[in-house]
Amino acid sequence: KAGVTQTPRYLIKTRGQQVTLSCSPISGHRSVSWYQQTPGQGLQFLFEYFSETQRNKGNFPGRFSGRQFSNSRSEMNVSTLELGDSALYLCASSLWHKLNTEAFFGQGTRLTVV
Amino acid sequence: GQQVMQIPQYQHVQEGEDFTTYCNSSTTLSNIQWYKQRPGGHPVFLIQLVKSGEVKKQKRLTFQFGEAKKNSSLHITATQTTDVGTYFCAGSGLDTGNQFYFGTGTSLTVIP
């Protein structure tokens, strides 16, 4: 069974640009969550999607948005990039959006904003 | 809002010594999960605890969930170099909208 796939693996963008990251969950998984990981802040929850609907949202500005498609693939978009957005962006897929489910993480997309 | 803190932030141990990381929540949790992230890797699920006072073991790793469901610990007996990485707890509860919020992590270095 293929794992969670995130593309691209690495990305360099300029301040003010926008970026779209992609996540393909494990086949059959319907829940996708996104996290931002930085050395100083750890793993910060961005949002979770289940059945094409955003179920939960973390405390990030509106520049961070996402969506989920009918095949459960998810994208997140960051507009008007800032230097502080440089981070490892991880997505995690779960079978279900309820509590008792293990999350499987992708390798992440490392975004550098210059 | 939901706060999940972990201590210590860093721990260096000699190979063979024991290691413990503690996870504390400001509110009661419904579940707690533990993950391990190797350097340069991504978090990998280790275990989930649900019941008050629950204790689970995986070989040299012992996981505990506090009676009040506000804290948890991970204890590694006789550390090995393969234990190197960052250990995260992730708690969820009604206050988090049932979304898992990750602790700050404990980075373990094992000195051979």
GROMACS .gro file of C-alpha atoms in nm:
model
  226
    1LYS     CA    1   0.000   0.000   0.000
    2ALA     CA    2   0.151   0.332  -0.103
    3GLY     CA    3   0.211   0.584   0.174
    4VAL     CA    4   0.118   0.949   0.190
    5THR     CA    5   0.270   1.139  -0.099
    6GLN     CA    6   0.350   1.508  -0.084
    7THR     CA    7   0.468   1.716  -0.376
    8PRO     CA    8   0.690   1.893  -0.428
    9ARG     CA    9   0.950   1.789  -0.171
   10TYR     CA   10   1.135   2.119  -0.183
   11LEU     CA   11   1.031   2.464  -0.291
   12ILE     CA   12   1.191   2.807  -0.293
   13LYS     CA   13   0.966   3.109  -0.331
   14THR     CA   14   1.000   3.484  -0.306
   15ARG     CA   15   0.817   3.702  -0.058
   16GLY     CA   16   0.477   3.805  -0.190
   17GLN     CA   17   0.436   3.502  -0.413
   18GLN     CA   18   0.181   3.232  -0.358
   19VAL     CA   19   0.236   2.858  -0.337
   20THR     CA   20   0.027   2.542  -0.366
   21LEU     CA   21   0.128   2.217  -0.201
   22SER     CA   22  -0.025   1.880  -0.277
   23CYS     CA   23  -0.097   1.575  -0.064
   24SER     CA   24  -0.220   1.236  -0.180
   25PRO     CA   25  -0.341   1.031   0.117
   26ILE     CA   26  -0.320   0.656   0.158
   27SER     CA   27  -0.577   0.483  -0.058
   28GLY     CA   28  -0.905   0.458   0.129
   29HIS     CA   29  -0.820   0.732   0.377
   30ARG     CA   30  -1.067   1.016   0.373
   31SER     CA   31  -0.922   1.254   0.629
   32VAL     CA   32  -0.627   1.479   0.553
   33SER     CA   33  -0.469   1.715   0.806
   34TRP     CA   34  -0.201   1.974   0.742
   35TYR     CA   35   0.070   2.085   0.983
   36GLN     CA   36   0.345   2.344   0.978
   37GLN     CA   37   0.669   2.241   1.144
   38THR     CA   38   0.936   2.492   1.242
   39PRO     CA   39   1.227   2.453   1.483
   40GLY     CA   40   1.088   2.708   1.723
   41GLN     CA   41   0.717   2.625   1.714
   42GLY     CA   42   0.707   2.251   1.668
   43LEU     CA   43   0.410   2.099   1.485
   44GLN     CA   44   0.132   2.351   1.440
   45PHE     CA   45  -0.208   2.232   1.318
   46LEU     CA   46  -0.333   2.414   1.009
   47PHE     CA   47  -0.657   2.243   0.909
   48GLU     CA   48  -0.827   1.912   0.853
   49TYR     CA   49  -1.042   1.801   0.563
   50PHE     CA   50  -1.282   1.511   0.547
   51SER     CA   51  -1.508   1.430   0.256
   52GLU     CA   52  -1.417   1.756   0.083
   53THR     CA   53  -1.520   1.962   0.387
   54GLN     CA   54  -1.298   2.151   0.626
   55ARG     CA   55  -1.369   2.000   0.968
   56ASN     CA   56  -1.122   2.185   1.187
   57LYS     CA   57  -0.899   2.485   1.152
   58GLY     CA   58  -0.598   2.600   1.352
   59ASN     CA   59  -0.493   2.952   1.436
   60PHE     CA   60  -0.338   3.060   1.110
   61PRO     CA   61  -0.417   3.373   0.906
   62GLY     CA   62  -0.650   3.362   0.610
   63ARG     CA   63  -0.349   3.352   0.375
   64PHE     CA   64  -0.342   2.980   0.449
   65SER     CA   65  -0.620   2.789   0.279
   66GLY     CA   66  -0.685   2.440   0.160
   67ARG     CA   67  -0.924   2.214  -0.016
   68GLN     CA   68  -0.992   1.848  -0.069
   69PHE     CA   69  -1.104   1.678  -0.385
   70SER     CA   70  -1.347   1.393  -0.433
   71ASN     CA   71  -1.058   1.145  -0.453
   72SER     CA   72  -0.943   1.268  -0.107
   73ARG     CA   73  -0.632   1.438  -0.247
   74SER     CA   74  -0.576   1.769  -0.078
   75GLU     CA   75  -0.402   2.092  -0.158
   76MET     CA   76  -0.301   2.379   0.061
   77ASN     CA   77  -0.233   2.726  -0.063
   78VAL     CA   78  -0.040   3.008   0.095
   79SER     CA   79  -0.081   3.350  -0.059
   80THR     CA   80   0.138   3.658  -0.016
   81LEU     CA   81   0.424   3.458   0.127
   82GLU     CA   82   0.624   3.596   0.418
   83LEU     CA   83   0.972   3.500   0.534
   84GLY     CA   84   0.817   3.344   0.845
   85ASP     CA   85   0.627   3.096   0.630
   86SER     CA   86   0.950   2.907   0.569
   87ALA     CA   87   0.887   2.567   0.723
   88LEU     CA   88   0.832   2.199   0.666
   89TYR     CA   89   0.468   2.143   0.573
   90LEU     CA   90   0.342   1.799   0.662
   91CYS     CA   91   0.019   1.636   0.571
   92ALA     CA   92  -0.123   1.338   0.752
   93SER     CA   93  -0.395   1.104   0.636
   94SER     CA   94  -0.633   0.904   0.849
   95LEU     CA   95  -0.899   0.653   0.772
   96TRP     CA   96  -1.161   0.856   0.953
   97HIS     CA   97  -1.189   1.196   1.113
   98LYS     CA   98  -1.296   1.056   1.447
   99LEU     CA   99  -1.068   1.026   1.748
  100ASN     CA  100  -0.942   0.671   1.746
  101THR     CA  101  -0.747   0.681   1.427
  102GLU     CA  102  -0.377   0.674   1.363
  103ALA     CA  103  -0.233   0.947   1.143
  104PHE     CA  104   0.014   0.861   0.868
  105PHE     CA  105   0.245   1.143   0.773
  106GLY     CA  106   0.397   1.222   0.438
  107GLN     CA  107   0.761   1.319   0.392
  108GLY     CA  108   0.666   1.684   0.385
  109THR     CA  109   0.732   1.980   0.160
  110ARG     CA  110   1.014   2.203   0.271
  111LEU     CA  111   0.927   2.558   0.175
  112THR     CA  112   1.188   2.831   0.181
  113VAL     CA  113   1.076   3.190   0.136
  114VAL     CA  114   1.349   3.434   0.037
  115GLY     CA  115  -0.695   2.749   2.402
  116GLN     CA  116  -0.554   2.401   2.403
  117GLN     CA  117  -0.197   2.378   2.528
  118VAL     CA  118   0.006   2.060   2.516
  119MET     CA  119   0.351   2.101   2.664
  120GLN     CA  120   0.635   1.855   2.676
  121ILE     CA  121   0.941   1.843   2.896
  122PRO     CA  122   1.227   1.831   2.861
  123GLN     CA  123   1.281   1.997   2.525
  124TYR     CA  124   1.618   1.823   2.483
  125GLN     CA  125   1.773   1.520   2.649
  126HIS     CA  126   2.118   1.370   2.605
  127VAL     CA  127   2.175   1.026   2.753
  128GLN     CA  128   2.451   0.768   2.744
  129GLU     CA  129   2.357   0.454   2.561
  130GLY     CA  130   2.205   0.214   2.810
  131GLU     CA  131   2.057   0.484   3.032
  132ASP     CA  132   1.685   0.533   3.069
  133PHE     CA  133   1.488   0.825   2.923
  134THR     CA  134   1.153   0.978   3.008
  135THR     CA  135   0.954   1.254   2.842
  136TYR     CA  136   0.645   1.411   2.995
  137CYS     CA  137   0.343   1.558   2.825
  138ASN     CA  138   0.104   1.793   3.005
  139SER     CA  139  -0.223   1.939   2.891
  140SER     CA  140  -0.408   2.241   3.024
  141THR     CA  141  -0.739   2.061   2.972
  142THR     CA  142  -0.870   1.707   2.998
  143LEU     CA  143  -0.789   1.494   2.699
  144SER     CA  144  -0.999   1.226   2.537
  145ASN     CA  145  -0.703   1.054   2.377
  146ILE     CA  146  -0.332   1.092   2.353
  147GLN     CA  147  -0.107   0.968   2.080
  148TRP     CA  148   0.272   0.943   2.068
  149TYR     CA  149   0.487   0.985   1.758
  150LYS     CA  150   0.857   0.955   1.684
  151GLN     CA  151   1.035   1.165   1.424
  152ARG     CA  152   1.385   1.063   1.322
  153PRO     CA  153   1.622   1.342   1.212
  154GLY     CA  154   1.525   1.444   0.860
  155GLY     CA  155   1.217   1.223   0.869
  156HIS     CA  156   0.849   1.258   0.933
  157PRO     CA  157   0.648   1.171   1.246
  158VAL     CA  158   0.562   0.804   1.278
  159PHE     CA  159   0.279   0.684   1.499
  160LEU     CA  160   0.383   0.482   1.803
  161ILE     CA  161   0.073   0.434   2.016
  162GLN     CA  162  -0.260   0.572   2.133
  163LEU     CA  163  -0.388   0.582   2.492
  164VAL     CA  164  -0.755   0.629   2.569
  165LYS     CA  165  -0.836   0.518   2.924
  166SER     CA  166  -0.758   0.698   3.247
  167GLY     CA  167  -0.448   0.546   3.409
  168GLU     CA  168  -0.376   0.331   3.104
  169VAL     CA  169  -0.028   0.182   3.067
  170LYS     CA  170   0.096   0.024   2.746
  171LYS     CA  171   0.431  -0.130   2.664
  172GLN     CA  172   0.616  -0.178   2.338
  173LYS     CA  173   0.940  -0.366   2.406
  174ARG     CA  174   1.158  -0.109   2.589
  175LEU     CA  175   0.898   0.170   2.564
  176THR     CA  176   0.635   0.226   2.834
  177PHE     CA  177   0.352   0.472   2.782
  178GLN     CA  178   0.126   0.603   3.058
  179PHE     CA  179  -0.189   0.813   3.057
  180GLY     CA  180  -0.258   0.999   3.378
  181GLU     CA  181  -0.556   0.932   3.600
  182ALA     CA  182  -0.694   1.279   3.532
  183LYS     CA  183  -0.625   1.240   3.158
  184LYS     CA  184  -0.426   1.561   3.157
  185ASN     CA  185  -0.077   1.416   3.136
  186SER     CA  186   0.115   1.134   2.981
  187SER     CA  187   0.466   0.998   2.979
  188LEU     CA  188   0.690   0.790   2.759
  189HIS     CA  189   0.971   0.597   2.926
  190ILE     CA  190   1.247   0.419   2.736
  191THR     CA  191   1.452   0.161   2.922
  192ALA     CA  192   1.818   0.108   2.832
  193THR     CA  193   1.831   0.348   2.538
  194GLN     CA  194   1.996   0.248   2.212
  195THR     CA  195   2.131   0.466   1.932
  196THR     CA  196   1.827   0.369   1.726
  197ASP     CA  197   1.611   0.558   1.977
  198VAL     CA  198   1.751   0.892   1.857
  199GLY     CA  199   1.484   1.134   1.737
  200THR     CA  200   1.215   1.369   1.856
  201TYR     CA  201   0.921   1.227   2.047
  202PHE     CA  202   0.591   1.408   2.022
  203CYS     CA  203   0.272   1.360   2.213
  204ALA     CA  204  -0.054   1.467   2.051
  205GLY     CA  205  -0.366   1.518   2.255
  206SER     CA  206  -0.724   1.568   2.156
  207GLY     CA  207  -1.038   1.649   2.344
  208LEU     CA  208  -1.359   1.842   2.341
  209ASP     CA  209  -1.172   2.169   2.382
  210THR     CA  210  -0.975   2.100   2.066
  211GLY     CA  211  -1.276   2.015   1.856
  212ASN     CA  212  -1.148   1.658   1.868
  213GLN     CA  213  -0.847   1.761   1.663
  214PHE     CA  214  -0.507   1.637   1.776
  215TYR     CA  215  -0.272   1.909   1.892
  216PHE     CA  216   0.093   1.822   1.911
  217GLY     CA  217   0.320   1.886   2.204
  218THR     CA  218   0.643   2.076   2.161
  219GLY     CA  219   0.844   1.755   2.137
  220THR     CA  220   1.146   1.614   2.319
  221SER     CA  221   1.462   1.568   2.116
  222LEU     CA  222   1.659   1.264   2.235
  223THR     CA  223   2.028   1.221   2.165
  224VAL     CA  224   2.192   0.893   2.261
  225ILE     CA  225   2.566   0.901   2.309
  226PRO     CA  226   2.733   0.570   2.218
   0.00000   0.00000   0.00000
